[in-house]
XYZ file of C-alpha atoms in Angstrom:
604
model
C 72.532 65.556 103.409
C 69.171 67.136 104.181
C 69.766 68.355 107.728
C 68.601 71.879 108.596
C 72.028 72.877 109.841
C 74.219 70.535 107.849
C 76.536 69.843 110.756
C 79.171 67.273 109.971
C 82.146 65.701 111.618
C 85.285 67.851 111.302
C 86.938 65.114 109.278
C 84.218 65.153 106.657
C 81.814 62.403 107.761
C 78.159 63.378 108.060
C 76.442 63.486 111.421
C 72.796 62.943 112.205
C 70.976 66.091 111.087
C 69.407 68.434 113.595
C 66.558 70.894 113.407
C 66.696 74.546 114.380
C 67.592 74.958 118.049
C 66.619 77.873 120.219
C 69.130 80.590 121.010
C 69.948 79.050 124.369
C 71.159 75.894 122.675
C 74.296 77.822 121.846
C 75.162 78.131 125.519
C 76.253 74.540 125.913
C 78.889 74.060 128.568
C 81.652 76.668 128.804
C 83.797 74.281 130.800
C 87.444 74.193 129.703
C 87.985 71.841 126.827
C 90.238 71.162 123.881
C 89.691 69.836 120.401
C 90.463 66.164 119.858
C 91.102 64.214 116.705
C 89.241 61.095 115.548
C 91.208 58.995 118.045
C 90.486 61.208 121.031
C 93.915 62.813 121.076
C 94.475 66.491 121.756
C 95.522 68.306 118.579
C 98.258 70.902 118.524
C 96.281 73.305 116.362
C 93.592 73.733 119.001
C 95.481 73.657 122.256
C 94.639 76.488 124.613
C 96.194 79.671 123.232
C 99.032 81.193 125.149
C 98.169 84.366 127.035
C 100.547 86.311 124.794
C 98.710 85.136 121.720
C 95.373 86.188 123.093
C 96.243 89.762 123.955
C 96.649 91.153 120.462
C 97.519 88.113 118.391
C 93.973 87.740 117.135
C 90.847 89.815 116.716
C 88.902 87.449 118.960
C 91.528 86.568 121.551
C 91.268 83.057 120.092
C 87.799 82.693 121.613
C 85.627 79.645 120.815
C 83.854 79.545 117.472
C 81.137 77.524 115.764
C 82.317 74.398 114.003
C 79.275 73.637 111.838
C 80.295 72.984 108.242
C 78.262 73.773 105.122
C 76.142 71.081 103.451
C 77.675 68.670 100.989
C 75.325 70.016 98.305
C 76.388 73.534 97.374
C 73.844 76.132 96.278
C 73.514 76.460 92.515
C 71.463 78.736 90.240
C 67.922 77.600 89.485
C 67.369 77.646 85.698
C 63.648 78.188 86.218
C 64.049 81.139 88.556
C 65.332 84.684 88.218
C 68.949 84.731 87.096
C 71.350 84.606 89.985
C 68.814 83.285 92.529
C 70.231 80.091 94.042
C 68.281 76.975 94.808
C 68.402 75.951 98.459
C 69.721 72.422 98.480
C 68.125 70.857 101.564
C 69.276 73.034 104.482
C 69.152 76.801 104.185
C 72.722 77.702 105.141
C 73.154 79.652 101.897
C 70.628 82.209 103.157
C 72.129 85.262 104.874
C 69.928 87.718 106.815
C 69.314 90.877 104.780
C 70.867 93.469 107.089
C 73.882 91.299 107.848
C 74.442 90.562 104.160
C 74.202 94.280 103.392
C 76.833 94.990 106.045
C 79.238 92.424 104.581
C 78.869 93.796 101.057
C 79.192 97.442 102.074
C 82.327 96.692 104.083
C 83.897 94.897 101.110
C 82.977 97.801 98.802
C 84.594 100.246 101.217
C 87.790 98.196 101.299
C 87.805 97.949 97.512
C 88.069 101.741 97.400
C 90.396 102.206 100.388
C 92.730 99.234 99.835
C 92.198 97.849 96.325
C 95.323 95.708 96.571
C 93.769 93.639 99.367
C 91.162 92.016 97.080
C 88.801 91.265 99.973
C 85.716 89.256 98.915
C 82.537 89.915 100.888
C 82.104 86.149 101.114
C 85.113 86.032 103.463
C 83.345 88.380 105.881
C 80.260 86.180 105.565
C 82.299 83.054 106.318
C 83.830 84.618 109.427
C 80.485 86.047 110.504
C 78.930 82.589 110.182
C 81.673 80.936 112.229
C 81.836 83.652 114.887
C 78.160 84.326 115.585
C 75.961 82.547 113.032
C 75.419 85.893 111.258
C 74.463 87.713 114.465
C 72.326 84.783 115.655
C 70.457 84.417 112.408
C 70.097 88.157 111.776
C 68.617 89.168 115.114
C 69.482 92.848 114.625
C 67.502 96.082 114.488
C 67.170 98.340 111.434
C 70.488 100.048 112.218
C 72.309 96.725 112.399
C 72.747 96.530 116.177
C 72.148 93.129 117.778
C 68.873 92.870 119.679
C 70.722 91.366 122.636
C 74.439 91.186 123.458
C 76.673 88.503 121.955
C 79.527 87.687 124.322
C 82.237 85.066 124.221
C 83.384 83.314 127.402
C 85.408 85.053 130.074
C 89.048 85.029 128.939
C 90.512 84.228 132.332
C 93.111 81.670 131.267
C 90.911 78.812 132.429
C 90.748 76.843 129.187
C 91.018 80.041 127.161
C 93.509 82.837 126.663
C 94.196 85.056 129.661
C 93.211 88.634 128.817
C 92.619 90.858 131.794
C 90.102 93.679 131.465
C 91.111 96.424 129.020
C 87.863 98.425 128.688
C 86.599 98.772 132.241
C 83.710 96.535 131.263
C 82.384 99.124 128.800
C 81.771 96.598 126.014
C 81.517 93.262 127.788
C 80.226 94.182 131.245
C 83.228 92.569 132.965
C 85.820 94.722 134.738
C 88.072 91.768 135.565
C 88.559 89.941 132.262
C 87.762 90.581 128.622
C 85.216 88.755 126.456
C 84.880 88.714 122.685
C 81.970 90.986 121.768
C 79.445 91.318 118.965
C 78.664 89.596 115.669
C 82.324 89.514 114.601
C 83.578 88.712 118.146
C 86.207 91.415 118.685
C 87.925 91.568 122.056
C 87.869 95.103 123.542
C 91.635 95.623 123.311
C 91.547 94.942 119.576
C 88.364 96.945 119.033
C 90.079 99.934 120.680
C 92.214 100.387 117.569
C 90.466 98.335 114.908
C 86.924 99.639 115.503
C 85.215 101.482 112.638
C 81.991 103.424 112.122
C 80.375 101.439 109.333
C 76.877 102.902 109.408
C 77.818 106.580 109.712
C 76.138 107.246 113.051
C 79.291 108.700 114.609
C 79.973 105.769 116.947
C 82.084 102.610 116.775
C 80.029 99.808 118.285
C 81.283 96.196 118.193
C 77.659 95.057 118.588
C 76.633 96.789 115.363
C 77.066 94.534 112.334
C 77.977 97.428 109.993
C 80.673 98.682 112.353
C 81.938 95.180 113.108
C 82.027 94.073 109.457
C 83.986 97.161 108.384
C 86.400 96.692 111.294
C 86.886 93.044 110.325
C 87.528 94.048 106.724
C 90.245 96.521 107.723
C 91.691 94.013 110.185
C 91.981 91.351 107.473
C 93.536 93.839 105.039
C 96.319 95.131 107.270
C 99.992 94.267 106.780
C 99.695 94.750 103.027
C 98.086 91.325 102.559
C 96.656 90.409 99.154
C 93.778 88.030 99.878
C 93.712 86.783 96.297
C 96.831 84.768 97.191
C 96.352 81.705 99.382
C 99.332 82.429 101.643
C 98.117 85.924 102.528
C 94.531 84.708 102.879
C 95.658 82.033 105.328
C 97.699 84.569 107.303
C 94.781 86.983 107.507
C 92.290 84.351 108.708
C 94.751 82.887 111.220
C 95.330 86.390 112.572
C 91.607 86.520 113.323
C 91.691 83.284 115.325
C 94.966 81.414 115.536
C 93.738 77.859 114.925
C 94.281 75.627 111.909
C 90.828 74.093 112.418
C 89.369 77.604 112.484
C 91.081 78.377 109.181
C 89.740 75.184 107.630
C 86.206 75.928 108.805
C 86.259 79.497 107.483
C 87.662 78.325 104.148
C 84.853 75.797 103.760
C 82.223 78.498 104.284
C 84.083 80.907 102.002
C 83.993 78.442 99.138
C 80.355 77.610 99.881
C 79.247 81.246 99.731
C 81.298 81.837 96.604
C 79.209 79.182 94.839
C 75.982 80.908 95.767
C 73.987 82.625 98.480
C 70.779 84.569 98.855
C 69.093 87.070 101.116
C 66.607 86.015 103.793
C 64.580 88.150 106.222
C 66.316 89.332 109.382
C 65.811 87.013 112.335
C 65.010 83.939 110.255
C 68.487 82.494 109.916
C 69.456 79.143 111.366
C 71.527 78.892 114.523
C 74.819 76.940 114.629
C 75.174 74.138 117.150
C 78.751 72.873 117.096
C 81.264 74.617 119.371
C 85.048 74.405 119.319
C 85.295 74.535 123.114
C 82.805 71.727 123.780
C 83.423 69.379 120.886
C 79.682 69.570 120.179
C 80.357 69.790 116.494
C 81.195 66.078 116.562
C 78.108 64.773 118.332
C 74.477 65.673 118.397
C 74.067 68.473 120.995
C 71.887 67.955 124.025
C 68.682 69.979 124.109
C 68.813 73.307 125.899
C 66.929 73.708 129.195
C 64.965 76.522 127.582
C 64.139 74.443 124.488
C 61.503 71.761 125.131
C 61.926 70.313 121.642
C 64.308 67.467 120.925
C 66.040 67.774 117.549
C 65.677 64.492 115.741
C 65.989 62.981 112.301
C 64.420 64.847 109.366
C 60.722 64.251 108.965
C 60.109 63.118 112.552
C 58.050 65.141 114.960
C 59.790 66.901 117.805
C 59.034 65.418 121.186
C 58.550 67.605 124.261
C 60.953 66.996 127.079
C 60.905 67.981 130.711
C 62.651 71.247 131.521
C 66.058 70.877 133.041
C 66.677 71.740 136.650
C 67.402 75.456 136.950
C 70.874 76.461 137.914
C 71.622 77.722 141.388
C 71.659 81.527 141.502
C 74.850 83.316 142.274
C 75.428 84.227 145.877
C 75.534 87.771 147.199
C 78.377 89.815 145.835
C 79.011 87.396 142.999
C 78.378 89.211 139.721
C 77.269 87.145 136.807
C 79.437 86.890 133.739
C 78.550 87.442 130.094
C 77.304 84.339 128.333
C 78.938 82.516 125.438
C 78.325 83.609 121.838
C 74.711 83.581 120.794
C 73.021 83.384 124.170
C 72.700 86.997 125.170
C 72.053 85.945 128.753
C 74.513 85.725 131.644
C 75.564 82.471 133.215
C 76.401 82.176 136.899
C 79.979 81.614 138.002
C 81.029 78.246 139.421
C 79.299 77.468 142.692
C 80.911 76.615 146.017
C 83.193 73.644 145.916
C 84.318 74.263 142.351
C 86.455 77.376 142.557
C 88.155 78.560 139.396
C 91.902 78.068 139.761
C 93.815 81.336 139.676
C 95.460 81.972 136.323
C 99.177 81.432 136.166
C 101.473 84.422 135.757
C 102.435 85.503 132.268
C 105.362 87.511 130.911
C 102.991 90.432 130.442
C 102.216 90.410 134.180
C 105.900 90.943 135.020
C 106.361 94.098 132.915
C 106.944 97.154 135.121
C 107.917 99.760 132.537
C 109.012 100.386 128.967
C 112.323 101.815 127.809
C 113.464 103.333 124.536
C 115.573 100.696 122.769
C 117.831 103.149 120.942
C 115.433 105.124 118.768
C 117.175 108.488 118.303
C 115.215 110.531 115.796
C 112.176 109.938 113.617
C 112.196 112.235 110.593
C 111.009 111.679 107.044
C 110.002 113.780 104.082
C 106.364 113.712 103.026
C 105.402 110.521 101.240
C 108.571 108.675 102.242
C 109.258 105.884 104.728
C 111.008 106.733 107.985
C 114.521 105.341 107.793
C 114.554 104.420 111.474
C 112.152 101.953 113.076
C 110.898 102.346 116.629
C 112.408 99.991 119.196
C 110.942 99.442 122.678
C 112.276 97.339 125.539
C 109.971 95.765 128.133
C 111.538 95.461 131.597
C 110.685 94.211 135.064
C 110.981 96.459 138.105
C 114.532 95.144 138.475
C 115.389 96.174 134.912
C 115.399 92.660 133.463
C 114.231 92.092 129.905
C 110.816 90.499 129.360
C 110.328 88.432 126.218
C 107.089 87.420 124.479
C 105.245 90.609 125.389
C 103.047 92.374 122.857
C 103.750 96.060 122.419
C 101.054 98.156 120.787
C 102.142 101.229 118.799
C 99.523 103.931 118.243
C 99.928 107.018 116.039
C 98.565 110.105 117.818
C 98.107 113.615 116.424
C 97.073 115.495 113.291
C 98.874 113.394 110.725
C 98.214 111.005 107.871
C 101.312 108.933 108.617
C 100.637 105.194 108.885
C 102.344 101.909 109.520
C 102.773 99.405 106.703
C 99.347 98.388 105.465
C 97.831 101.812 106.048
C 96.906 101.335 109.731
C 97.384 103.799 112.582
C 98.039 100.991 115.088
C 100.516 98.119 114.935
C 101.630 95.378 117.322
C 105.069 93.826 117.738
C 106.339 91.144 120.133
C 109.436 91.510 122.295
C 112.290 89.131 121.527
C 114.621 87.334 123.936
C 116.325 90.654 124.728
C 112.972 92.218 125.599
C 112.951 94.437 122.523
C 110.046 94.887 120.132
C 110.559 96.666 116.814
C 107.578 98.447 115.264
C 106.756 97.993 111.579
C 108.026 100.558 109.107
C 106.423 103.960 109.600
C 105.512 105.885 106.430
C 104.955 109.627 106.242
C 101.845 111.014 104.575
C 101.473 114.380 102.905
C 100.808 116.377 106.086
C 103.931 118.006 107.451
C 104.682 118.665 111.113
C 105.142 116.594 114.258
C 103.105 113.777 115.779
C 103.514 111.105 118.444
C 103.831 107.336 118.349
C 102.882 105.852 121.723
C 104.063 102.408 122.815
C 101.974 100.529 125.394
C 101.872 96.999 126.753
C 98.884 95.132 125.331
C 96.754 93.759 128.139
C 98.477 95.607 130.994
C 98.116 99.103 132.456
C 101.746 100.224 132.234
C 102.545 103.881 131.459
C 103.104 104.369 127.741
C 106.308 105.515 126.099
C 106.073 108.350 123.555
C 108.230 108.854 120.482
C 108.167 112.154 118.577
C 108.130 111.935 114.796
C 108.413 114.751 112.264
C 107.365 114.941 108.624
C 109.121 117.586 106.537
C 108.323 119.071 103.135
C 109.421 117.229 100.035
C 112.621 118.842 98.806
C 114.624 119.367 95.633
C 118.279 120.274 95.317
C 118.194 121.211 91.619
C 115.847 123.152 89.345
C 116.280 123.504 85.576
C 114.247 124.635 82.600
C 113.193 121.887 80.233
C 113.727 124.135 77.159
C 116.301 126.801 76.298
C 113.936 128.908 74.168
C 114.307 132.662 74.776
C 111.321 134.225 76.522
C 110.376 137.502 74.867
C 107.292 139.679 74.557
C 106.209 143.097 73.282
C 104.798 145.688 75.710
C 101.200 144.880 76.566
C 101.473 141.431 74.991
C 101.622 137.782 76.084
C 104.731 135.630 76.227
C 104.415 132.971 73.525
C 106.127 130.241 75.561
C 105.286 129.124 79.073
C 108.009 128.346 81.618
C 108.415 124.633 82.431
C 110.879 123.447 85.092
C 112.068 120.083 86.371
C 112.932 119.497 90.044
C 115.320 116.747 91.103
C 116.751 115.511 94.383
C 120.065 113.680 94.286
C 119.559 113.167 90.570
C 116.068 111.648 90.839
C 112.796 113.325 89.951
C 111.405 115.194 92.959
C 107.642 114.800 92.905
C 105.217 116.769 95.034
C 107.755 119.466 95.836
C 106.329 122.871 96.812
C 107.362 125.593 94.350
C 107.182 129.399 94.542
C 107.496 131.653 91.484
C 108.250 135.384 91.982
C 108.959 138.208 89.513
C 111.810 140.132 91.169
C 113.608 143.388 90.374
C 116.927 141.760 89.556
C 119.193 138.838 90.398
C 120.815 141.082 93.027
C 117.559 142.540 94.346
C 115.005 139.820 95.243
C 112.253 142.304 96.073
C 109.019 141.728 94.200
C 108.843 143.910 91.107
C 105.935 146.304 90.767
C 106.141 146.568 86.977
C 107.029 144.498 83.963
C 105.831 140.866 83.393
C 103.071 139.405 85.563
C 100.747 136.431 86.046
C 96.989 136.700 86.408
C 94.883 135.550 89.346
C 91.455 133.921 89.040
C 89.859 137.365 88.650
C 92.252 138.346 85.873
C 94.192 140.817 88.024
C 98.014 141.052 87.816
C 99.990 139.064 90.426
C 103.752 138.716 90.572
C 104.106 135.943 93.189
C 102.649 132.416 92.928
C 102.652 129.962 95.859
C 101.116 126.548 96.467
C 102.554 125.091 93.250
C 103.798 121.476 93.248
C 105.754 119.333 90.854
C 104.046 116.307 89.341
C 105.064 112.644 89.537
C 107.903 113.303 87.066
C 109.158 116.320 88.981
C 107.783 118.700 86.328
C 105.911 121.970 86.743
C 104.550 124.226 83.993
C 103.871 127.789 85.163
C 100.802 129.758 84.052
C 100.967 132.204 81.153
C 103.005 135.383 81.578
C 101.857 138.818 80.413
C 103.702 142.140 79.941
C 102.659 145.671 80.813
C 103.919 148.624 78.817
C 107.340 148.662 80.495
C 110.199 147.516 78.283
C 113.386 145.974 79.593
C 114.943 142.777 80.951
C 113.319 141.140 83.962
C 113.912 138.125 86.233
C 111.506 135.318 87.233
C 112.867 133.485 90.296
C 111.629 129.918 90.953
C 112.420 128.358 94.341
C 111.584 125.072 96.119
C 111.646 123.640 99.617
C 115.173 122.425 100.094
C 116.808 125.543 98.675
C 116.892 124.894 94.935
C 116.690 128.188 92.981
C 116.393 129.008 89.286
C 116.450 132.495 87.719
C 114.726 132.819 84.349
C 115.364 135.888 82.143
C 112.370 137.618 80.545
C 112.682 140.301 77.847
C 110.069 142.917 76.979
C 110.852 145.116 73.963
C 109.088 146.863 71.130
C 109.041 145.123 67.791
C 112.060 146.236 65.715
C 111.575 147.648 62.195
C 113.892 146.243 59.524
C 115.903 148.761 57.364
C 114.338 147.582 54.096
C 110.858 147.923 55.515
C 111.515 151.478 56.700
C 112.941 152.499 53.286
C 110.069 151.077 51.304
C 107.471 153.790 52.094
C 109.944 156.533 51.117
C 110.731 154.883 47.810
C 107.084 154.484 46.983
C 106.392 158.111 47.835
C 108.928 159.449 45.349
C 107.262 158.127 42.218
C 103.927 159.523 43.295
C 105.549 162.900 43.834
C 107.312 162.982 40.504
C 104.214 163.086 38.356
C 102.839 165.803 40.559
C 105.984 167.802 40.245
C 106.161 167.346 36.489
C 102.522 168.098 36.166
C 102.943 171.425 37.821
C 105.077 173.002 35.080
C 102.896 171.496 32.419
C 99.943 173.193 33.948
């Protein structure tokens, strides 16, 4: 199939090929529509998403996507070219704009370091980027990776799409009434608020920057502890991005295509997709755009000029224009008189008046451990009735490294028939102290509900030496053996427990001793208290070498841990003892030397 775009029917049959269309060709009708099968029937996988699904059930709010499929001929290495450089088989879909490709690869590298268990391939980001925006409209980005003009999805007003009322005050999408998917990876503002990342290190999180958006998408796909090397987790991750089985199938086709080969092309030279999930244009040849006077035709034929289409009627006074569909970068006017948009129907989210604590009593965990209790939140109407099918967003706030499962600081749960949502398991990090988990209603301005959580030090209830060897030293010497202890908690090794070692006057007097054994600091000066020590993964800790001054006697080293475990270690400093035989030997040897002298005297 030698078409420039390689568009095919969703069921695998090839369509008539089309040439490159101008950017405005992507703005084909935004009128409400649904996907149909080969017999014209509406398919369950692509019915209009429920408002609840759109709010936080997907990165894109289940916005429309591009349905173009890769060519039948996959890219393959060219034996006559540099190793690894693929041959372009007919159409150039294997080419990815340089800056966009760099963003995908850097995001995947970052995830490989941050979440190695996710096994995210950069080709998955490329597949999603192709389906969402055609790689930022064929790489139309500046040197920093920001799109040259905005990329907006349709207004999510419930009219053929999900209903997502404005969550960003129009900051990202220019619409203060409803949200739109934004940027090359098509994040809705409410998702970007917690999933956004700074991928290019400029200090900002911009959904229109391909580095930021690609890194955000990578983290989004790697939440929930998913391992993308398994098909089930890969499917779950992609469906969480856009909850459509056809979307999953399209992304998987591009993923496999890019895995077989791809290459870098200059920014701004990439092809533009033509098929759209909301118009069904992926199944028929698209009509030419009013701004494009060329008619795509069969390969090898010239392109015939056509008359410009009649311009659309401008919006009346006081009628703000709305952001355009993905890839256009230009606004489209709202429906004119006589075709008013029907008001969206009420949703469960619209009926929520307040949130209530659903029995969460105390959130406490030791560092590195999971909180035993999970946060429960109940959504209620003004009359106190439970509201089901409402998405509750939980956000960790404060100076803490605690996270939800999957390593994220934000999680979403849906209320059940009793109106209660239960947050994922919360896991403490290494930072101790208190922080806040705030529950809010996704897609509705309802006052949040705060839960206080506390992380305490790791503790041990028992300390013991690992060896019973006596610890002795001569005055001014060094103890031959170092002190090693093992910390346990309820019989198990206590790792990461803070330990303090102090040389005290006696078991009855815990004051720090000013003489006797000592440690050395970095400058080699005597110190008799050590803090900041921690047990290793096996609960073990080996103390530094001990030295003795010239004071003889018996001394005590006290080792303590968070949690109250205490161990006293006896240290002995004494002069080396002289054995009786050794002391007699010099005397015995002196006598013979004296005898000759004595006998010699008289002889003299």
